[in-house]
Tab-separated table of C-alpha atoms and ligand atoms in Angstrom:
chain	number	residue	atom	x	y	z
A	1000	MET	CA	91.408	88.122	112.047
A	1001	LYS	CA	88.139	90.434	113.091
A	1002	ARG	CA	89.497	91.128	116.341
A	1003	ILE	CA	92.735	92.366	115.164
A	1004	ILE	CA	90.874	94.517	112.427
A	1005	GLU	CA	88.861	95.974	115.195
A	1006	LEU	CA	91.214	96.683	117.567
A	1007	LEU	CA	94.176	98.389	115.360
A	1008	LYS	CA	91.168	99.995	112.934
A	1009	ILE	CA	93.122	98.302	109.922
A	1010	SER	CA	91.328	96.795	106.703
A	1011	ARG	CA	94.072	94.226	106.126
A	1012	PRO	CA	95.747	91.896	108.418
A	1013	ILE	CA	99.231	92.805	108.052
A	1014	ILE	CA	101.480	94.775	109.945
A	1015	GLN	CA	104.991	96.409	109.316
A	1016	GLY	CA	107.524	95.067	112.382
A	1017	GLY	CA	109.558	97.667	113.808
A	1018	MET	CA	112.591	98.538	112.139
A	1019	GLY	CA	114.904	100.474	114.877
A	1020	ASN	CA	116.662	103.261	113.510
A	1021	ILE	CA	116.409	103.029	109.705
A	1022	SER	CA	112.580	102.791	108.669
A	1023	ASN	CA	111.230	106.333	108.179
A	1024	ALA	CA	107.842	107.918	107.755
A	1025	ALA	CA	107.040	107.061	104.203
A	1026	LEU	CA	106.959	103.299	104.582
A	1027	ALA	CA	105.201	103.533	107.658
A	1028	ALA	CA	102.581	106.029	106.038
A	1029	ALA	CA	102.383	103.499	102.763
A	1030	VAL	CA	101.765	100.445	104.929
A	1031	SER	CA	99.032	102.249	106.819
A	1032	ASN	CA	97.632	104.068	103.612
A	1033	ALA	CA	97.713	100.609	102.041
A	1034	GLY	CA	95.373	99.137	104.673
A	1035	GLY	CA	98.090	97.581	107.124
A	1036	LEU	CA	99.405	99.356	110.246
A	1037	GLY	CA	102.635	101.094	109.793
A	1038	THR	CA	105.103	101.409	112.037
A	1039	ILE	CA	107.913	103.560	113.692
A	1040	GLY	CA	110.962	101.595	114.542
A	1041	CYS	CA	112.477	103.683	117.587
A	1042	GLY	CA	115.609	101.626	117.881
A	1043	THR	CA	118.062	103.722	119.676
A	1044	LEU	CA	116.828	107.306	118.291
A	1045	HIS	CA	116.562	109.854	120.390
A	1046	PRO	CA	112.946	111.018	121.427
A	1047	ASP	CA	113.620	114.371	119.694
A	1048	VAL	CA	114.327	112.643	116.117
A	1049	VAL	CA	111.190	110.198	116.817
A	1050	GLU	CA	108.965	112.940	117.326
A	1051	GLN	CA	109.965	114.483	113.891
A	1052	ILE	CA	108.873	111.008	112.244
A	1053	ILE	CA	106.058	110.944	114.039
A	1054	LEU	CA	104.961	114.083	112.756
A	1055	GLU	CA	105.929	113.007	109.212
A	1056	THR	CA	104.020	110.133	109.090
A	1057	LYS	CA	100.898	111.937	110.576
A	1058	ASN	CA	101.458	114.393	107.444
A	1059	LEU	CA	101.177	111.246	105.168
A	1060	THR	CA	98.947	109.356	106.331
A	1061	GLU	CA	95.548	109.748	108.254
A	1062	LYS	CA	95.292	106.156	109.364
A	1063	PRO	CA	96.369	104.746	112.451
A	1064	PHE	CA	100.346	103.732	112.682
A	1065	ALA	CA	102.374	102.521	115.698
A	1066	ILE	CA	105.780	103.081	117.285
A	1067	ASN	CA	107.858	100.281	118.109
A	1068	ILE	CA	109.754	100.673	121.249
A	1069	ALA	CA	112.443	97.948	121.718
A	1070	ILE	CA	112.841	97.906	125.658
A	1071	GLY	CA	116.154	96.587	126.193
A	1072	VAL	CA	117.626	98.244	123.443
A	1073	THR	CA	116.713	101.942	124.055
A	1074	ASP	CA	117.562	104.187	126.977
A	1075	TYR	CA	114.458	105.999	126.463
A	1076	SER	CA	111.569	103.949	127.099
A	1077	LYS	CA	109.860	106.301	128.927
A	1078	GLU	CA	110.172	109.188	127.039
A	1079	LEU	CA	109.152	107.118	123.896
A	1080	ALA	CA	106.061	105.922	125.805
A	1081	ARG	CA	105.456	109.620	126.818
A	1082	LEU	CA	105.883	110.703	123.242
A	1083	ALA	CA	103.390	108.080	122.032
A	1084	ILE	CA	100.621	109.277	124.529
A	1085	LYS	CA	101.347	113.256	123.851
A	1086	HIS	CA	101.155	112.559	119.782
A	1087	GLU	CA	98.225	109.840	120.459
A	1088	VAL	CA	99.803	107.316	118.470
A	1089	PRO	CA	97.155	104.836	118.787
A	1090	VAL	CA	99.354	101.849	118.687
A	1091	VAL	CA	102.443	100.790	120.685
A	1092	THR	CA	104.583	97.589	120.102
A	1093	LEU	CA	106.683	96.632	122.858
A	1094	SER	CA	109.677	94.339	122.240
A	1095	ALA	CA	113.132	93.111	123.617
A	1096	GLY	CA	111.978	93.224	127.118
A	1097	ASN	CA	109.105	93.409	129.892
A	1098	PRO	CA	106.149	95.128	128.997
A	1099	GLY	CA	104.617	95.027	132.204
A	1100	PRO	CA	105.461	98.156	133.729
A	1101	PHE	CA	104.250	100.073	130.294
A	1102	VAL	CA	100.870	98.333	129.620
A	1103	PRO	CA	98.861	100.212	132.165
A	1104	PHE	CA	100.232	103.450	131.571
A	1105	LEU	CA	99.781	103.612	127.665
A	1106	GLN	CA	96.389	102.008	127.921
A	1107	GLU	CA	94.965	104.424	130.209
A	1108	GLN	CA	95.505	106.804	127.604
A	1109	GLY	CA	93.541	104.888	125.047
A	1110	ILE	CA	96.696	103.153	123.389
A	1111	THR	CA	96.701	99.555	122.229
A	1112	VAL	CA	99.574	97.904	123.084
A	1113	MET	CA	101.146	94.999	121.366
A	1114	ALA	CA	103.910	92.603	122.626
A	1115	VAL	CA	106.607	90.331	120.678
A	1116	VAL	CA	107.079	87.294	122.186
A	1117	ALA	CA	109.004	83.975	121.141
A	1118	SER	CA	107.748	81.558	123.840
A	1119	VAL	CA	104.625	80.369	125.586
A	1120	LYS	CA	106.067	81.669	129.090
A	1121	HIS	CA	106.606	85.076	127.645
A	1122	ALA	CA	103.331	85.434	125.727
A	1123	LYS	CA	101.416	84.540	129.261
A	1124	LYS	CA	103.447	86.712	131.212
A	1125	ALA	CA	102.532	89.489	128.458
A	1126	GLU	CA	98.702	88.480	129.098
A	1127	GLN	CA	98.898	88.810	132.469
A	1128	ALA	CA	100.290	92.161	132.135
A	1129	GLY	CA	97.421	93.233	130.039
A	1130	VAL	CA	98.331	93.155	126.583
A	1131	ASP	CA	95.942	93.573	123.997
A	1132	ILE	CA	97.618	91.681	121.144
A	1133	LEU	CA	100.636	89.315	120.855
A	1134	VAL	CA	103.084	89.409	118.030
A	1135	ALA	CA	104.785	85.546	118.263
A	1136	GLU	CA	107.951	86.110	116.120
A	1137	GLY	CA	109.896	82.586	114.997
A	1138	TYR	CA	113.422	82.166	114.437
A	1139	GLU	CA	113.343	82.758	110.777
A	1140	ALA	CA	112.799	86.465	110.907
A	1141	ALA	CA	115.266	88.928	110.468
A	1142	GLY	CA	117.213	91.015	113.215
A	1143	ILE	CA	117.532	90.491	117.181
A	1144	ASN	CA	116.456	86.845	117.418
A	1145	SER	CA	115.352	85.302	120.762
A	1146	ASN	CA	118.064	82.644	121.799
A	1147	LEU	CA	114.862	79.963	122.250
A	1148	GLU	CA	115.080	79.367	118.719
A	1149	LEU	CA	111.406	78.406	118.061
A	1150	THR	CA	110.065	78.561	114.128
A	1151	THR	CA	106.806	80.250	113.319
A	1152	PHE	CA	105.035	77.076	112.389
A	1153	THR	CA	105.382	75.109	115.849
A	1154	LEU	CA	105.696	78.736	117.838
A	1155	ILE	CA	102.450	80.166	116.781
A	1156	PRO	CA	99.680	77.198	117.629
A	1157	GLN	CA	101.411	76.767	120.888
A	1158	ILE	CA	100.820	80.470	121.710
A	1159	VAL	CA	97.075	80.313	120.323
A	1160	ASP	CA	96.573	77.073	122.677
A	1161	HIS	CA	97.868	79.035	125.739
A	1162	VAL	CA	96.614	82.721	125.669
A	1163	ASP	CA	93.220	84.085	124.766
A	1164	LEU	CA	94.720	87.416	123.217
A	1165	PRO	CA	94.968	87.844	119.424
A	1166	VAL	CA	98.080	86.817	117.953
A	1167	VAL	CA	99.725	87.930	115.169
A	1168	ALA	CA	102.434	85.849	113.243
A	1169	ALA	CA	105.965	87.020	112.775
A	1170	GLY	CA	108.834	85.650	111.040
A	1171	GLY	CA	109.180	83.953	107.487
A	1172	ILE	CA	105.749	85.553	106.158
A	1173	GLY	CA	106.135	87.126	102.787
A	1174	ASP	CA	103.363	86.504	100.377
A	1175	GLY	CA	99.976	85.202	100.237
A	1176	ARG	CA	100.874	81.551	101.206
A	1177	GLY	CA	102.479	82.598	104.189
A	1178	LEU	CA	99.604	84.658	105.176
A	1179	ALA	CA	97.115	81.770	104.450
A	1180	ALA	CA	99.484	79.305	106.243
A	1181	ALA	CA	99.650	81.783	109.867
A	1182	LEU	CA	95.697	82.080	109.467
A	1183	MET	CA	95.719	78.287	109.492
A	1184	LEU	CA	97.887	78.231	112.277
A	1185	GLY	CA	95.723	80.203	114.417
A	1186	ALA	CA	97.094	83.614	113.824
A	1187	GLU	CA	94.890	86.642	113.146
A	1188	GLY	CA	97.252	88.512	110.913
A	1189	VAL	CA	100.878	88.607	109.988
A	1190	GLN	CA	103.737	90.923	110.777
A	1191	LEU	CA	105.809	91.691	107.549
A	1192	GLY	CA	109.897	92.679	108.271
A	1193	THR	CA	112.381	91.351	105.387
A	1194	ARG	CA	109.371	91.735	102.845
A	1195	LEU	CA	109.161	95.213	103.555
A	1196	ILE	CA	112.601	95.965	102.745
A	1197	ALA	CA	112.161	94.927	99.160
A	1198	THR	CA	109.444	97.431	98.238
A	1199	LYS	CA	109.622	100.895	96.559
A	1200	GLU	CA	108.859	102.996	99.563
A	1201	ALA	CA	111.301	101.512	101.736
A	1202	PRO	CA	114.399	103.979	102.377
A	1203	PHE	CA	116.761	101.269	102.360
A	1204	HIS	CA	120.057	101.220	99.739
A	1205	ASP	CA	119.298	99.420	96.344
A	1206	THR	CA	122.202	97.173	96.929
A	1207	TYR	CA	120.338	95.853	100.180
A	1208	LYS	CA	117.008	95.263	98.135
A	1209	GLN	CA	118.894	93.866	95.390
A	1210	ALA	CA	120.972	91.430	97.978
A	1211	LEU	CA	117.723	89.992	99.109
A	1212	ILE	CA	116.526	89.490	95.462
A	1213	ARG	CA	119.191	87.085	94.838
A	1214	ALA	CA	119.450	85.708	98.358
A	1215	GLN	CA	118.418	82.193	99.024
A	1216	GLY	CA	116.711	81.459	102.150
A	1217	GLU	CA	119.953	79.981	103.659
A	1218	GLU	CA	121.790	82.980	103.260
A	1219	ALA	CA	120.174	84.669	106.019
A	1220	ILE	CA	122.407	83.288	108.605
A	1221	ILE	CA	122.305	83.521	112.361
A	1222	VAL	CA	125.297	85.435	114.078
A	1223	GLY	CA	125.982	86.011	117.750
A	1224	ARG	CA	125.052	82.525	119.173
A	1225	SER	CA	128.476	82.107	120.657
A	1226	VAL	CA	127.860	85.096	122.810
A	1227	GLY	CA	124.125	84.637	123.337
A	1228	ARG	CA	122.704	87.657	121.361
A	1229	ILE	CA	121.412	86.199	118.591
A	1230	ARG	CA	120.641	87.934	115.132
A	1231	ARG	CA	119.726	87.079	111.898
A	1232	ILE	CA	121.356	88.822	109.142
A	1233	LEU	CA	122.018	88.459	105.141
A	1234	ARG	CA	125.394	87.248	104.345
A	1235	ASN	CA	127.823	90.126	102.818
A	1236	PRO	CA	131.391	90.670	103.585
A	1237	TYR	CA	130.834	92.330	106.870
A	1238	ALA	CA	128.545	89.366	107.891
A	1239	GLU	CA	131.890	87.134	107.061
A	1240	GLU	CA	134.029	89.664	109.460
A	1241	LEU	CA	131.603	88.743	112.065
A	1242	MET	CA	131.625	85.202	111.955
A	1243	LEU	CA	135.345	85.048	111.608
A	1244	ALA	CA	135.317	87.217	114.779
A	1245	GLU	CA	133.068	84.673	116.595
A	1246	LYS	CA	135.532	82.004	115.531
A	1247	ASN	CA	138.463	83.682	117.023
A	1248	GLY	CA	136.200	83.966	120.363
A	1249	ILE	CA	134.927	87.681	120.422
A	1250	SER	CA	133.466	88.578	123.488
A	1251	LEU	CA	129.816	90.156	123.864
A	1252	PRO	CA	130.914	93.821	124.683
A	1253	ASP	CA	133.028	93.576	121.345
A	1254	PHE	CA	130.322	91.749	119.523
A	1255	ASN	CA	127.818	94.627	120.401
A	1256	LEU	CA	130.366	97.146	119.133
A	1257	MET	CA	130.389	95.223	115.905
A	1258	THR	CA	126.748	95.361	115.670
A	1259	THR	CA	125.781	98.643	116.587
A	1260	GLU	CA	123.074	100.773	114.700
A	1261	SER	CA	125.832	102.878	112.960
A	1262	GLN	CA	126.863	99.489	111.375
A	1263	HIS	CA	123.487	98.778	110.454
A	1264	ILE	CA	122.802	102.185	108.951
A	1265	LEU	CA	126.525	101.408	106.816
A	1266	GLY	CA	124.816	98.352	105.554
A	1267	ALA	CA	120.917	99.123	104.977
A	1268	ILE	CA	121.041	102.738	104.026
A	1269	GLN	CA	124.380	103.563	102.787
A	1270	GLY	CA	124.858	99.967	100.908
A	1271	GLU	CA	128.434	99.592	102.311
A	1272	MET	CA	127.981	95.800	102.328
A	1273	ASP	CA	132.239	95.652	103.682
A	1274	LYS	CA	131.530	97.938	106.492
A	1275	GLY	CA	127.848	97.204	107.631
A	1276	PHE	CA	125.562	94.301	108.329
A	1277	ILE	CA	121.781	94.090	106.714
A	1278	ASN	CA	119.245	92.319	108.666
A	1279	GLY	CA	117.586	89.597	106.641
A	1280	GLY	CA	115.043	86.610	107.084
A	1281	GLN	CA	115.050	83.250	105.881
A	1282	VAL	CA	111.894	84.706	103.437
A	1283	SER	CA	114.664	86.470	101.223
A	1284	GLY	CA	114.612	83.347	99.260
A	1285	LEU	CA	110.840	84.218	98.174
A	1286	ILE	CA	111.792	87.817	97.089
A	1287	SER	CA	112.188	88.605	93.588
A	1288	THR	CA	110.514	91.704	93.214
A	1289	VAL	CA	110.226	95.495	94.317
A	1290	PRO	CA	106.843	96.202	94.413
A	1291	SER	CA	104.842	99.487	96.090
A	1292	VAL	CA	103.623	98.331	99.241
A	1293	LYS	CA	100.078	98.839	97.949
A	1294	GLU	CA	100.617	96.218	95.135
A	1295	LEU	CA	102.269	93.611	97.519
A	1296	PHE	CA	99.543	93.648	99.917
A	1297	GLY	CA	97.016	93.607	96.912
A	1298	SER	CA	98.935	90.459	95.666
A	1299	MET	CA	99.357	89.009	99.431
A	1300	MET	CA	95.501	89.226	100.016
A	1301	GLU	CA	94.660	87.801	96.522
A	1302	GLU	CA	96.985	84.873	96.582
A	1303	ALA	CA	95.861	83.954	100.133
A	1304	GLU	CA	92.475	83.854	99.453
A	1305	LYS	CA	93.148	81.608	96.549
A	1306	GLN	CA	95.050	79.328	98.435
A	1307	ILE	CA	92.357	79.260	101.306
A	1308	LYS	CA	89.596	78.631	98.158
A	1309	THR	CA	91.823	76.050	96.392
A	1310	VAL	CA	92.806	73.907	99.826
A	1311	SER	CA	89.127	74.098	101.057
A	1312	CYS	CA	87.700	72.901	97.701
A	1313	GLU	CA	90.675	70.021	97.226
A	1314	TRP	CA	89.626	69.077	101.110
A	1315	GLU	CA	85.734	68.707	100.265
A	1316	GLU	CA	86.558	66.671	97.294
A	1317	MET	CA	89.186	64.509	99.401
A	1318	VAL	CA	86.852	63.801	102.034
A	1319	SER	CA	83.535	63.330	100.017
A	1320	GLU	CA	85.468	60.501	97.778
B	2326	FMN	C1	115.744	96.019	109.229
B	2326	FMN	C2	115.123	95.396	110.342
B	2326	FMN	C3	115.189	95.970	111.661
B	2326	FMN	C4	114.580	95.300	112.562
B	2326	FMN	N1	114.633	95.916	114.057
B	2326	FMN	C5	113.643	95.500	114.932
B	2326	FMN	C6	113.439	96.412	115.678
B	2326	FMN	O1	113.880	97.661	116.257
B	2326	FMN	N2	112.848	96.084	116.765
B	2326	FMN	C7	111.981	94.972	116.508
B	2326	FMN	O2	111.075	94.566	117.743
B	2326	FMN	N3	111.830	94.039	115.647
B	2326	FMN	C8	112.759	94.616	114.751
B	2326	FMN	N4	112.946	93.678	113.404
B	2326	FMN	C9	111.946	92.565	113.385
B	2326	FMN	C10	110.789	92.881	112.585
B	2326	FMN	O3	109.785	93.818	113.518
B	2326	FMN	C11	110.134	91.820	112.606
B	2326	FMN	O4	109.301	91.147	113.391
B	2326	FMN	C12	110.448	90.587	111.367
B	2326	FMN	O5	111.167	91.246	110.676
B	2326	FMN	C13	109.745	89.345	111.064
B	2326	FMN	O6	110.249	88.575	110.317
B	2326	FMN	P1	110.683	88.565	108.426
B	2326	FMN	O7	111.925	89.348	108.656
B	2326	FMN	O8	110.771	86.907	108.483
B	2326	FMN	O9	109.327	89.380	108.106
B	2326	FMN	C14	113.327	93.993	112.423
B	2326	FMN	C15	113.597	93.753	111.035
B	2326	FMN	C16	114.059	94.207	110.123
B	2326	FMN	C17	114.247	93.416	108.686
């Protein structure tokens, strides 16, 4: 835990996952101000728009924050990396592609580089490329997922065993028990996506937040398997349409047209559940409140500590009998 706290200059081992196109400065700053690492999800946004969000975030927090560049999703990876350097953004998270070409470029300017991986093979590649921190994301997670479908519980220890880098666990974590469990598996911290949507500061439509509160874990379904582009979303009328389209043999280009950022904005920001999809992970089954980010992190830290102490006392008792 010490390594990520020192590298990222944060006080709580909790990172906001990039949420392409839809997360804003208020949420990123709230996470950083609460001691975690806020992240601006660049998605397919034009660098001019991202620049504005970076400036707004800097107005709202003096704490470190990150930008997430989803390499395979954006046409502007290089421009976004240059933007991070220009505005001295301390951390860049690279996902959905090969981080290799970006690592030296960013690190030479003092930027800490994280890479999202979903297998030991990719973790080793990222380590060879020189990244500083790995985010290992399991199949429980919301949003675009790896076709490899490895779950967090098995992925984390496998990666921890094969690399020497600090590992952050992502996918399925939403409370102190998840945080404690991730630490037990060998991670040094956690990255949250779904749980942060149902917070006061999150700029998402109330219908989205309420859908998360109502949902059971099994309502976080996978779409896109038939076309090799897996995405975990919450069941809503638009998700039903996507499933029907797959049943009818939709092609990858047409599936991509049905799952652009515009449809995500319609669902997530405008709350139009019959016109847009909403990303949601299996952890939605654990969400029942809409706290502030500060309240959420406080309760997660408290619960994790309690959990770790209780288990270790019970363990002592058990082995001494
Ligand atoms: C609304 C939403 C949008 C997301 N967009 C991105 C993205 O643009 N880039 C990325 O690397 N991950 C993205 N993710 C994944 C998160 O960064 C995070 O790793 C994941 O949500 C963690 O799993 P959880 O949802 O179970 O907490 C997104 C997740 C959500 C909920």
